Coordinates of C-alpha atoms and ligand atoms in Angstrom, one line a residue:
Chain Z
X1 CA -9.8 -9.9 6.8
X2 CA -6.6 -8.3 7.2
X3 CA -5.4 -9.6 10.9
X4 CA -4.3 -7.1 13.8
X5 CA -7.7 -6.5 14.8
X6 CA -8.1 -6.1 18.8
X7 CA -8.7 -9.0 20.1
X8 CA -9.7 -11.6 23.1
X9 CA -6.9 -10.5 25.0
X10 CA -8.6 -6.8 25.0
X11 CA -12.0 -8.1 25.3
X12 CA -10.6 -10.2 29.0
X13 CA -8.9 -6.5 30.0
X14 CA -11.6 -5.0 29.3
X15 CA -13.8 -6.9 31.6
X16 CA -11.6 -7.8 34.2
X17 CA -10.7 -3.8 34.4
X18 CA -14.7 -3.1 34.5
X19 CA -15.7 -5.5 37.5
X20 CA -12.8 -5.1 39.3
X21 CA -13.2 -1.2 38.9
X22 CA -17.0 -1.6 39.5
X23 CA -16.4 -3.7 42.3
X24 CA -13.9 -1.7 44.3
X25 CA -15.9 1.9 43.6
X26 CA -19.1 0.1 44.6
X27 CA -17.3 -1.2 47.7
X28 CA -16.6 2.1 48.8
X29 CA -20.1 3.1 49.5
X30 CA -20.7 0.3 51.7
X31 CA -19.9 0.4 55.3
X32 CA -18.2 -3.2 55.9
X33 CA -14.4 -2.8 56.0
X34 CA -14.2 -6.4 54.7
X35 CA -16.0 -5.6 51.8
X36 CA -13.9 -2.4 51.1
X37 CA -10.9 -4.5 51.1
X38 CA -12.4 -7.4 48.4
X39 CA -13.6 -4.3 46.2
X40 CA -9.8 -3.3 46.3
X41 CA -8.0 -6.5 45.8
X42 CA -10.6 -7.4 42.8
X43 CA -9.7 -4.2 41.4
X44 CA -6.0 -4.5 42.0
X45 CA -6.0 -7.7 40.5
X46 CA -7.8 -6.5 37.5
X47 CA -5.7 -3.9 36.9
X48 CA -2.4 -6.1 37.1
X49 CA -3.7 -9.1 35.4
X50 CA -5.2 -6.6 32.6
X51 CA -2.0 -4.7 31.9
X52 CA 0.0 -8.4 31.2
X53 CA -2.9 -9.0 29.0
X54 CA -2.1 -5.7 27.0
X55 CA 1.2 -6.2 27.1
X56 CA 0.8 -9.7 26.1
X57 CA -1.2 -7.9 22.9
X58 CA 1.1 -5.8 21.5
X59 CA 3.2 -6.8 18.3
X60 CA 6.4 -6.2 20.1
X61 CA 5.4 -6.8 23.8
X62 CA 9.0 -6.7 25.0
X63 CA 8.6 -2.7 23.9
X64 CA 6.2 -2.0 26.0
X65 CA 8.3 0.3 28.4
X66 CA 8.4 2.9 24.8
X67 CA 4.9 3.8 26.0
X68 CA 6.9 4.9 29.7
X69 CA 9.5 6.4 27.5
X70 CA 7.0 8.9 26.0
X71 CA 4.6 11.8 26.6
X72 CA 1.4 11.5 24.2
X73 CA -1.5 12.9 26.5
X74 CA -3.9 13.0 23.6
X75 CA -3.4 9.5 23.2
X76 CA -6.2 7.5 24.8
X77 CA -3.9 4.7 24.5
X78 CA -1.2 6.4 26.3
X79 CA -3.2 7.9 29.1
X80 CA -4.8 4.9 30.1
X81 CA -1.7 3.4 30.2
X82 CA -0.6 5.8 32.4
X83 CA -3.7 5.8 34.4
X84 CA -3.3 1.9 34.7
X85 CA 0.5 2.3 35.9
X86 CA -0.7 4.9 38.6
X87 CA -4.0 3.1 39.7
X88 CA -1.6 -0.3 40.2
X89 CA 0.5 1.6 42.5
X90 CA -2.0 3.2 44.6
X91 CA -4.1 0.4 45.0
X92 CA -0.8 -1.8 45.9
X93 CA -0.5 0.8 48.4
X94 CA -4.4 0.5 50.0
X95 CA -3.4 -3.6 50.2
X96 CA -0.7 -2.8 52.1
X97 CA -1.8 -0.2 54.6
X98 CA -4.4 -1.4 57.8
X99 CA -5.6 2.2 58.0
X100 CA -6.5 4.0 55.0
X101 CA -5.6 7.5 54.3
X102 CA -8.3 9.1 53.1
X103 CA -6.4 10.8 50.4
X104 CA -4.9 7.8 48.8
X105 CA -8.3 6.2 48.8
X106 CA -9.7 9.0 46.7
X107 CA -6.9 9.4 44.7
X108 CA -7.6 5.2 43.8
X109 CA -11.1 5.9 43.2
X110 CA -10.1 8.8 40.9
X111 CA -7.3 6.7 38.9
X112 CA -9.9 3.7 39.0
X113 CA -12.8 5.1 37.6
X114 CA -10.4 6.7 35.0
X115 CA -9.1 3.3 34.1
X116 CA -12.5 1.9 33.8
X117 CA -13.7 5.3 31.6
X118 CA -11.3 5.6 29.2
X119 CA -11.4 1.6 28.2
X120 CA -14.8 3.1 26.5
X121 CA -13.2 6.4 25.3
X122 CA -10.4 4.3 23.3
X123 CA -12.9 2.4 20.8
X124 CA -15.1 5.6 20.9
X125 CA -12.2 7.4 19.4
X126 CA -11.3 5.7 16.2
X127 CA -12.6 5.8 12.9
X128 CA -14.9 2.7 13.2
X129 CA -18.7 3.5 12.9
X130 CA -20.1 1.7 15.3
X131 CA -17.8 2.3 18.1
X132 CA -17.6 6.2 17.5
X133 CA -20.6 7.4 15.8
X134 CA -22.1 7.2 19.1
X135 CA -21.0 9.0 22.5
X136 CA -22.2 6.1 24.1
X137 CA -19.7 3.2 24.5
X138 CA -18.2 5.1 27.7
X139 CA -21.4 4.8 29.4
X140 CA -22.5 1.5 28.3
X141 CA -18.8 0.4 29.6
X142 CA -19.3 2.2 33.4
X143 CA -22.7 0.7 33.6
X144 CA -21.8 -2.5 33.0
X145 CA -18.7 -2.3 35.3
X146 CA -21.4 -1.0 37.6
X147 CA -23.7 -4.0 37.2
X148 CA -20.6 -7.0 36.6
X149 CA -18.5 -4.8 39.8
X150 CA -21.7 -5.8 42.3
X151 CA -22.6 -9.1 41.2
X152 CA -18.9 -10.2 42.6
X153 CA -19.5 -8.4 45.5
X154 CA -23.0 -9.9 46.0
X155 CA -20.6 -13.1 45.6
X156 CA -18.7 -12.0 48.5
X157 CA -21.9 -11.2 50.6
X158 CA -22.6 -7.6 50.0
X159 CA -25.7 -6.3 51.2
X160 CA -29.1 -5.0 49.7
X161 CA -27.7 -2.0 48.6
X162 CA -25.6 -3.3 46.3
X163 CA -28.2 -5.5 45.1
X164 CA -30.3 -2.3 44.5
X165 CA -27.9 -0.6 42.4
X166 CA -27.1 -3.4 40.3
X167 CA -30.8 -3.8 39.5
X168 CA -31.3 -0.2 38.5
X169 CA -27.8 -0.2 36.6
X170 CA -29.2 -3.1 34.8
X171 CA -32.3 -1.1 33.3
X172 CA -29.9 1.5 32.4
X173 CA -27.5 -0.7 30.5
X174 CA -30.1 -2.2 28.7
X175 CA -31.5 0.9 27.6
X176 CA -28.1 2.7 26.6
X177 CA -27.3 -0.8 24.4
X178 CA -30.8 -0.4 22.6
X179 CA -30.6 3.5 22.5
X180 CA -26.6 2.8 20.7
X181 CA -27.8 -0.1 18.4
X182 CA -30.8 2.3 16.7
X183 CA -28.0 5.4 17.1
X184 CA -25.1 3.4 15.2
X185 CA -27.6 1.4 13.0
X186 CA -27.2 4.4 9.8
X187 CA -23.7 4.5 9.8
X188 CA -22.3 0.5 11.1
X189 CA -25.4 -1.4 9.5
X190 CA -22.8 -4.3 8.8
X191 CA -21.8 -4.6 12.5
X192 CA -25.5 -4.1 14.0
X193 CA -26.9 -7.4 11.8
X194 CA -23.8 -9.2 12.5
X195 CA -25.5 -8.9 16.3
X196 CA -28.9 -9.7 15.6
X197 CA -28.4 -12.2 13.4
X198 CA -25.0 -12.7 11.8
X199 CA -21.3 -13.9 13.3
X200 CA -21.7 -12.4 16.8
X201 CA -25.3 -12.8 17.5
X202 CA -24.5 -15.4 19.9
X203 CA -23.1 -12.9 22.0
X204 CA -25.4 -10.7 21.9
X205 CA -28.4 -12.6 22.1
X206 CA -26.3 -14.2 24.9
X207 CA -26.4 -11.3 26.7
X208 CA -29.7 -10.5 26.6
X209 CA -30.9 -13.5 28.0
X210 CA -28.2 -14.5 30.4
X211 CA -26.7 -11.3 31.0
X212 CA -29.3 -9.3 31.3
X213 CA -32.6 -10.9 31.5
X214 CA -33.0 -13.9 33.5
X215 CA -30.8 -11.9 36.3
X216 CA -33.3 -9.0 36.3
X217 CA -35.8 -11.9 36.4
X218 CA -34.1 -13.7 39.6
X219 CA -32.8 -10.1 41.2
X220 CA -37.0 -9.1 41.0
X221 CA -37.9 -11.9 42.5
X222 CA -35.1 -12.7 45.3
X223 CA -34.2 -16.1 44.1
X224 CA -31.1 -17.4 42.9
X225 CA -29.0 -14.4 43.3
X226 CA -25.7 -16.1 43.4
X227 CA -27.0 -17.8 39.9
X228 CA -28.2 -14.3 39.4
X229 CA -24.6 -13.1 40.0
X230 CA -22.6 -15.5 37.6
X231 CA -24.9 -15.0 34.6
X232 CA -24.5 -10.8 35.1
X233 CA -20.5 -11.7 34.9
X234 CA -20.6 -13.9 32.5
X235 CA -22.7 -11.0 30.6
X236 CA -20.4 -8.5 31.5
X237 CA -17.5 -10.8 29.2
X238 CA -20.5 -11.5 26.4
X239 CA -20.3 -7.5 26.1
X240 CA -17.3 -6.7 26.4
X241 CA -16.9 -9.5 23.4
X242 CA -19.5 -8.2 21.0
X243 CA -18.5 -4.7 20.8
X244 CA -15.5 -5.0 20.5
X245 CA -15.6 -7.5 17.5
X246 CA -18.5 -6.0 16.4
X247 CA -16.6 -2.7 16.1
X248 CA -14.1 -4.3 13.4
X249 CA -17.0 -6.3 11.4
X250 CA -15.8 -5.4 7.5
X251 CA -12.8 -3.7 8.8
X252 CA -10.3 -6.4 10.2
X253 CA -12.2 -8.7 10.5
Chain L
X1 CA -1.9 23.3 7.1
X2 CA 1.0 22.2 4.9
X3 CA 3.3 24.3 3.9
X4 CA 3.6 25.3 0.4
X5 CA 6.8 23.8 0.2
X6 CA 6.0 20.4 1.5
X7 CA 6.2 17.4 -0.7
X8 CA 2.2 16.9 -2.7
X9 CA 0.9 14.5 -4.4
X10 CA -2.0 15.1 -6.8
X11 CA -4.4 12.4 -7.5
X12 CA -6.4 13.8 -10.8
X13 CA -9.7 11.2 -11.2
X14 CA -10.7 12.7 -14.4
X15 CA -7.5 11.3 -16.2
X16 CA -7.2 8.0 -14.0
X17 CA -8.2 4.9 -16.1
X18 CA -8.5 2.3 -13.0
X19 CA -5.3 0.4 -14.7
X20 CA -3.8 -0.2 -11.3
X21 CA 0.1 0.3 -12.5
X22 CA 0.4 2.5 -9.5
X23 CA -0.6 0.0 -7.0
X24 CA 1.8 -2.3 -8.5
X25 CA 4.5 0.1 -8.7
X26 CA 4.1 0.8 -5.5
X27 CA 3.8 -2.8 -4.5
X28 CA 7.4 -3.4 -6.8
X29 CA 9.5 -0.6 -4.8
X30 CA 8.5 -1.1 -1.4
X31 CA 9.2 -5.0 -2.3
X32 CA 5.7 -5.8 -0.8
X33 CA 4.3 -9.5 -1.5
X34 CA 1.7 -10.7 -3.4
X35 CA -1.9 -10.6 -1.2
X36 CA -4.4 -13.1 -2.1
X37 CA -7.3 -11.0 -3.7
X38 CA -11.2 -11.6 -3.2
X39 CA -13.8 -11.8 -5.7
X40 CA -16.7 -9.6 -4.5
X41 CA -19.0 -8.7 -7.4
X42 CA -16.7 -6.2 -9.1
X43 CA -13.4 -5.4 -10.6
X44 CA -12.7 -4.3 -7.3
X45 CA -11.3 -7.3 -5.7
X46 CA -7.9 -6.1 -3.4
X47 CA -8.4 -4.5 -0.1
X48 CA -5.5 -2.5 1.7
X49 CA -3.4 -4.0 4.8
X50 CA 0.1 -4.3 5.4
X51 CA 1.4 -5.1 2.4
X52 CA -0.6 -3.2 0.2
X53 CA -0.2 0.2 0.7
X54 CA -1.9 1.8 -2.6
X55 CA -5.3 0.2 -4.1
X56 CA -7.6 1.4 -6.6
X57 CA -11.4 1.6 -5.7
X58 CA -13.6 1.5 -8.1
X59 CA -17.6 3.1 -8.0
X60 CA -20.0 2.7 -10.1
X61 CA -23.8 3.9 -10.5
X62 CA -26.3 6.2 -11.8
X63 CA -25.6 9.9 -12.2
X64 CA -28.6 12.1 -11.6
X65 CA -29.5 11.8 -15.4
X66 CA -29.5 8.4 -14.9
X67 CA -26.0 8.0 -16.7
X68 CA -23.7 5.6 -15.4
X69 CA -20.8 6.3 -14.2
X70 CA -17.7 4.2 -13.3
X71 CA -15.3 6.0 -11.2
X72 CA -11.8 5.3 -9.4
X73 CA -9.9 6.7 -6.8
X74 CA -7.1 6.4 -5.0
X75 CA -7.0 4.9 -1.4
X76 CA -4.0 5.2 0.4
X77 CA -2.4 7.3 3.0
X78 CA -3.5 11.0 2.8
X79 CA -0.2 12.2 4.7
X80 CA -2.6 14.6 6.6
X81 CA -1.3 17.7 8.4
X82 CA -3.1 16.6 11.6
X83 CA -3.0 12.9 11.2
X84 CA -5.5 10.5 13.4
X85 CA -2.8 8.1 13.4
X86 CA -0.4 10.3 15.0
X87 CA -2.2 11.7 17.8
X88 CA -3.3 7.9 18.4
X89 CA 0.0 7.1 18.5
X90 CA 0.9 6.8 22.4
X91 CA 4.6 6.3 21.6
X92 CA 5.4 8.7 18.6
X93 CA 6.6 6.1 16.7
X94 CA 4.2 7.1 14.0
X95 CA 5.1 10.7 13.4
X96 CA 5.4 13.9 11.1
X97 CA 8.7 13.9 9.3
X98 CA 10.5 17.0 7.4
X99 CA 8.2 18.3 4.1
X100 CA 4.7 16.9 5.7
X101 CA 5.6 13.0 5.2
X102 CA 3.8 11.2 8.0
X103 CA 5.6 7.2 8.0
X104 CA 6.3 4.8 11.2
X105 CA 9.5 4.5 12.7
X106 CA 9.4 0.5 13.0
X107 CA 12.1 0.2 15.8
X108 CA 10.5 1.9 17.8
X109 CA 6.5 1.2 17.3
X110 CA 4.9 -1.5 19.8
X111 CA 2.4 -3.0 17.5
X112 CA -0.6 -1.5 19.7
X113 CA -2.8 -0.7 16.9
X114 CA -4.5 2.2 17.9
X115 CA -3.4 4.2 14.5
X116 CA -5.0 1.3 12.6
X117 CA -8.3 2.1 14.7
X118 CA -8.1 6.1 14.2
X119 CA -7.3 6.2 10.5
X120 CA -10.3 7.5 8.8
X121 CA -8.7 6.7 5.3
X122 CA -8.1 2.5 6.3
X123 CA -4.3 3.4 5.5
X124 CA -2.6 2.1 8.3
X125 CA -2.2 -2.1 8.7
X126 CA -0.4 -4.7 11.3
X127 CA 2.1 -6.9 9.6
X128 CA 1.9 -9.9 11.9
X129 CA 5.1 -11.3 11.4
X130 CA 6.8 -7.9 12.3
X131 CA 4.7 -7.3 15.2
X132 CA 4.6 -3.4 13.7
X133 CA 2.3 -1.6 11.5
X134 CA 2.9 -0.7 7.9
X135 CA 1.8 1.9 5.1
X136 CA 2.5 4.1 2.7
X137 CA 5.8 5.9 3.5
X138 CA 5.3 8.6 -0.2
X139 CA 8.3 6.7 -0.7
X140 CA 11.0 8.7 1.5
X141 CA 13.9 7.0 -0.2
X142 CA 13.0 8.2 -3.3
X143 CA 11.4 11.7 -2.5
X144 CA 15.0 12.2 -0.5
X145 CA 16.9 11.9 -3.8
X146 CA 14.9 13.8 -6.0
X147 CA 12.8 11.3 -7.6
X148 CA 8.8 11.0 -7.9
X149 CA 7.1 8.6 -5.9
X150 CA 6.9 4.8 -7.3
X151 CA 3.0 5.3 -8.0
X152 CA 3.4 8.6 -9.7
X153 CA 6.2 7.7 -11.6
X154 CA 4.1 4.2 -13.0
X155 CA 1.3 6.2 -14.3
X156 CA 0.9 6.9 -17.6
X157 CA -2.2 9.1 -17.8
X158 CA -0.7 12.3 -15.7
X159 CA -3.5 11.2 -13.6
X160 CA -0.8 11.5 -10.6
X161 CA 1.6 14.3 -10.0
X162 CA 4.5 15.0 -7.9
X163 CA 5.4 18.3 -6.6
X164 CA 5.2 20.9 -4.0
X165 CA 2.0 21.9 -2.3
X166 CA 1.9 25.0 -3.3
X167 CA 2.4 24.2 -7.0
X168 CA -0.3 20.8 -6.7
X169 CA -2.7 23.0 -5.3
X170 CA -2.9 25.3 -8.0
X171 CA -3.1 22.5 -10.4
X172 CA -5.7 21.3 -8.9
X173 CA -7.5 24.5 -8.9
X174 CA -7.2 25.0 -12.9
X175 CA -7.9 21.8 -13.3
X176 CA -11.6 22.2 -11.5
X177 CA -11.9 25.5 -13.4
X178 CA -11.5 24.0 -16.8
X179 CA -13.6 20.8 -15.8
X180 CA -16.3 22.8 -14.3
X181 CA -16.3 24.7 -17.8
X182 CA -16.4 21.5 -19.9
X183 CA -19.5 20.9 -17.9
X184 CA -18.8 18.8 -14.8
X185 CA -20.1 21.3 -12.5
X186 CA -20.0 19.3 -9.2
X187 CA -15.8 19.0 -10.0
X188 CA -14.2 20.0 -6.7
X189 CA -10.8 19.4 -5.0
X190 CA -10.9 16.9 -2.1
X191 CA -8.4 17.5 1.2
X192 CA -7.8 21.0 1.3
X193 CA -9.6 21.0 4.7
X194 CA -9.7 17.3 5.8
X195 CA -7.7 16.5 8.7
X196 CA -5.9 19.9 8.6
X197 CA -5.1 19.6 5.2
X198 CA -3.5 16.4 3.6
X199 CA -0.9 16.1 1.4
X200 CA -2.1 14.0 -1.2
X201 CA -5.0 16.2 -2.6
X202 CA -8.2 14.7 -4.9
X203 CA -9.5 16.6 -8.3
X204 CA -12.8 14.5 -8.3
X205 CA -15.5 14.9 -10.9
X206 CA -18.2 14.1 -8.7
X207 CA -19.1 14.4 -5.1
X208 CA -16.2 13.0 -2.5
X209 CA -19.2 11.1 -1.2
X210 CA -19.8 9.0 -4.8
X211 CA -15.7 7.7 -4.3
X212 CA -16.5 6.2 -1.0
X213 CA -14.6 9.2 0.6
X214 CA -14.9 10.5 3.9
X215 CA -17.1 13.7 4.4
X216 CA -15.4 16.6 6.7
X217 CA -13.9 13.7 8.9
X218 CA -13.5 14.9 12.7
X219 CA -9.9 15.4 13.8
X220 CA -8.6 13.1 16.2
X221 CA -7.5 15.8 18.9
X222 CA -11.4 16.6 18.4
X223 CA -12.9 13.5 19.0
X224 CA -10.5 12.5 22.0
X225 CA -12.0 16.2 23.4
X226 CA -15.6 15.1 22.6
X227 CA -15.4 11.6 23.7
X228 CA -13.9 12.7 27.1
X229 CA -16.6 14.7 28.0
X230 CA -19.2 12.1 27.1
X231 CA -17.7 9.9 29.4
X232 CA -16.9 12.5 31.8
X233 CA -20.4 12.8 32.4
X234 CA -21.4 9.7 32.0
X235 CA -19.4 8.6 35.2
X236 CA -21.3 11.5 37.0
X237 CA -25.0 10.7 35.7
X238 CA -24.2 6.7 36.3
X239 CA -21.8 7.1 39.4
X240 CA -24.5 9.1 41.3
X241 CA -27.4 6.9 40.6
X242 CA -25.4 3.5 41.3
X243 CA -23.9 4.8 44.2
X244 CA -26.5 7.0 46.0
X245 CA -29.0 3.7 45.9
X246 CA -26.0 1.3 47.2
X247 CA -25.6 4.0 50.4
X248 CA -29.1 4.9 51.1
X249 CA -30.1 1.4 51.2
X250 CA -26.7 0.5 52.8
X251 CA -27.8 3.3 55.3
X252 CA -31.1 2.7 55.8
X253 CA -30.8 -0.9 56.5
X254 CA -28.2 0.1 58.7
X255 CA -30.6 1.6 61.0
X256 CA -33.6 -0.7 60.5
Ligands
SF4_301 S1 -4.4 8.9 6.0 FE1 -4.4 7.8 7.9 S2 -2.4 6.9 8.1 FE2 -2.2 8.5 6.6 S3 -1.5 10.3 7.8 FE3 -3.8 10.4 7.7 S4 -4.5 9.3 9.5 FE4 -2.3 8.8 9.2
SF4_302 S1 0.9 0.4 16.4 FE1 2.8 1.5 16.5 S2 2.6 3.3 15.2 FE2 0.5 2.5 15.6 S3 -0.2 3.6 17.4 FE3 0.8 1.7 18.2 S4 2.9 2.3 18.6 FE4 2.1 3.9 17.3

């Protein structure tokens, strides 16, 4: 209604920070040295492609060095900015190095999974109802870097394990969307009908059938999982897309 | 808290007519355009954003004796002591300034938009053209030279006042105790506590809830705490299920 709401720019970060992210902690736990390294350049690129995509977003992108300039820890916006400055260096660094240190790897993990946690904590820390009235936007965000983070590695060949988890993070998404829709329903009624059936129910009925259903369907039954894969990504963006417009419904937009 | 002799505004519903002459003095100083207005059902047609800073609301229902009422308050910026916007601010160019004034500095703002997110009042808007955001600045330029804000100065009810803190809040205190003994018992003074105290304070005859207003909002400090943790464990409960199956099966098949 009144412009300057966050858009698709934040809604491409958002994602690309989550698989990456996903991708690259998920990597870890796998033995394959190959795989390690994919997890590290999706999350690298993710990280580098997402902060020109914030920068790109601001109303005065040319500024964006003020938010180097400054020293605003309570800030979500500031500290993920700074975790996104310092997760781009270290994993620059892994890319680099044939042998990994085993500090620097931890200290990416770390600065990764911060960078895909606080994307969650920002909208969950505003005055919007249906991003805050709920604690649960944080954990609907890691799961679903979780599940979108192993579908491209299952891309890249990763092994049943991977599989595994993304099936059971699957469940868990699902159930934390439900469990936030009846939690927020009270307070954001506006932004839960536009889901089920107003502006952005195409989203979110798109997610529920390609991102989340006929995957689970597929993963279950060991068929199509490269299919399977694509539709969890392409989910993963349907997500990221519906809350965050669904957070400014009557607001901004 | 403010301090007592920070600049106040009082906002006194029980005099306010709803003729809007504030929001278009305000809208005449600040040299804000014209917005394009909405018809939805009501007199209450204009919405806030970056070039209206000051908008009347206007509620209407049924008491509890089935009277109706029809009610206006002021929605604008509170100037709160421990403002959302500015401890969403990740540059500081939206920031306290000297006698409890909260405004953005413009030059130095990057158009990011979180304040606009964490206002729990809707007070703070992106002009697009600028690439900044905008809002209610309790006129600086005028409080500096000794003059009453643009909206306190266009009303001609009293219905808005112009002081210090101190001497607001004791208005505002008489004024609920002569109310309450004309018979509006549920009179009561709105932002003594909100968001560490604002500087615009409310005299409201009926509960803050009935003008739309936000009941004991959380600070932002708070919620940045709370929200922290939640995701704090959240990456534990999640990161140890999604891992541990990755590894054992990773394992496992390993030495299958
Ligand atoms: S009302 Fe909103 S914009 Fe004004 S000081 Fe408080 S948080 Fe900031
Ligand atoms: S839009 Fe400007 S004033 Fe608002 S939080 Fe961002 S930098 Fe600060």
């Amino acid at each position: 209604m009144t412009g300057g709401e966050w858009g698709i720019y934040i809604v491409l970060y958002f994602w690309l920070a989550g698989f990456g992210g996903g991708a690259f902690l998920l990597a870890l736990s796998q033995r394959d040295r190959w795989l390690q390294r994919v997890g590290a350049w999706l999350a690298f690129l993710g990280v580098v492609v997402g902060a020109l995509l914030l920068v790109i977003d601001l109303g005065q992108p040319l500024r964006f060095w003020h938010l180097l300039a400054s020293f605003r820890p309570v800030s979500v916006m500031w500290l993920g900015s700074a975790f996104l400055f310092l997760d781009g260096i270290a994993l620059f660094l892994l890319l680099f190095l044939r042998q990994w240190p085993p500090l620097l790897v931890w200290a990416a993990a770390i600065l990764t999974l911060l960078v895909v946690g606080y994307t969650g904590v920002l909208l969950t820390a505003t005055a919007r109802p249906f991003w805050a009235a709920s604690p649960l936007i944080p954990w609907i965000f890691l799961a679903s870097a979780g599940t979108t983070g192993a579908a491209v590695l299952a891309l890249f060949g990763a092994e049943a394990g991977v599989h595994r988890a993304a099936f059971w993070l699957a469940w868990v998404e699902g159930a934390l969307i439900l469990l936030h829709l009846v939690w927020t329903y009270p307070s954001a009624t506006p932004a839960v009908q536009a889901l089920l059936s107003g502006s952005l129910a195409w989203a979110f009925w798109g997610f529920v059938a390609f991102g989340f259903g006929i995957p689970i369907w597929l993963e279950a039954r060991k068929k199509g999982l490269w299919l399977a894969a694509l539709l969890v990504l392409a989910g993963g963006f349907l997500l990221r897309y519906f809350v965050v417009y669904a957070g400014q419904v009557g607001y901004l937009i | 808290m403010p301090r007592l002799d920070d600049f106040a505004i009082l906002f006194d519903a029980s005099y306010c007519i709803g003729c809007r002459a504030c929001q278009v003095g305000c809208k005449q100083w600040n040299d804000l355009p014209a917005t394009e207005t909405q018809n939805r059902g009501s007199y209450d047609s204009s919405y806030l954003s970056a070039h209206t800073w000051l908008k009347m609301s206007y509620h209407e229902g049924l008491d509890k004796d089935g009277e109706v009422y029809w009610d206006f308050t002021r929605t604008s910026c509170m100037h709160c002591s421990e403002a959302a916007c500015v401890e969403a601010c990740p540059t500081g160019a939206m920031n306290y300034r000297p006698g409890g004034v909260v405004t953005v500095d413009q030059d130095w703002c990057i158009g990011c938009r979180n304040c606009v997110q964490a206002c729990p009042y809707d007070a703070v808007h992106f002009d697009e053209q600028k690439g900044v955001v905008q809002k209610c600045t309790f006129c600086h330029d005028r409080i500096a030279n000794g003059l009453a804000p643009a909206c306190v100065k266009a009303c001609p009810t009293g219905a808005l006042r112009f002081g210090t803190y101190g001497a607001m809040r004791r208005a505002a205190w008489e004024r609920v105790e002569a109310l309450k003994a004309e018979g509006y018992t549920e009179a009561n003074v709105y932002g003594l506590k909100e968001m560490g105290g604002t500087h615009v304070i409310y005299v409201l005859l009926r509960h803050p809830s009935t003008y739309g207003l936000p009941i004991e909002p959380m600070t932002q400090r708070h919620k940045v705490a709370v929200d922290w943790l939640s995701a704090g464990i959240a990456a534990a409960a999640l990161g140890t299920l999604g891992w541990v199956i990755a590894r054992r099966e990773e394992v496992s098949g390993g030495e299958s």
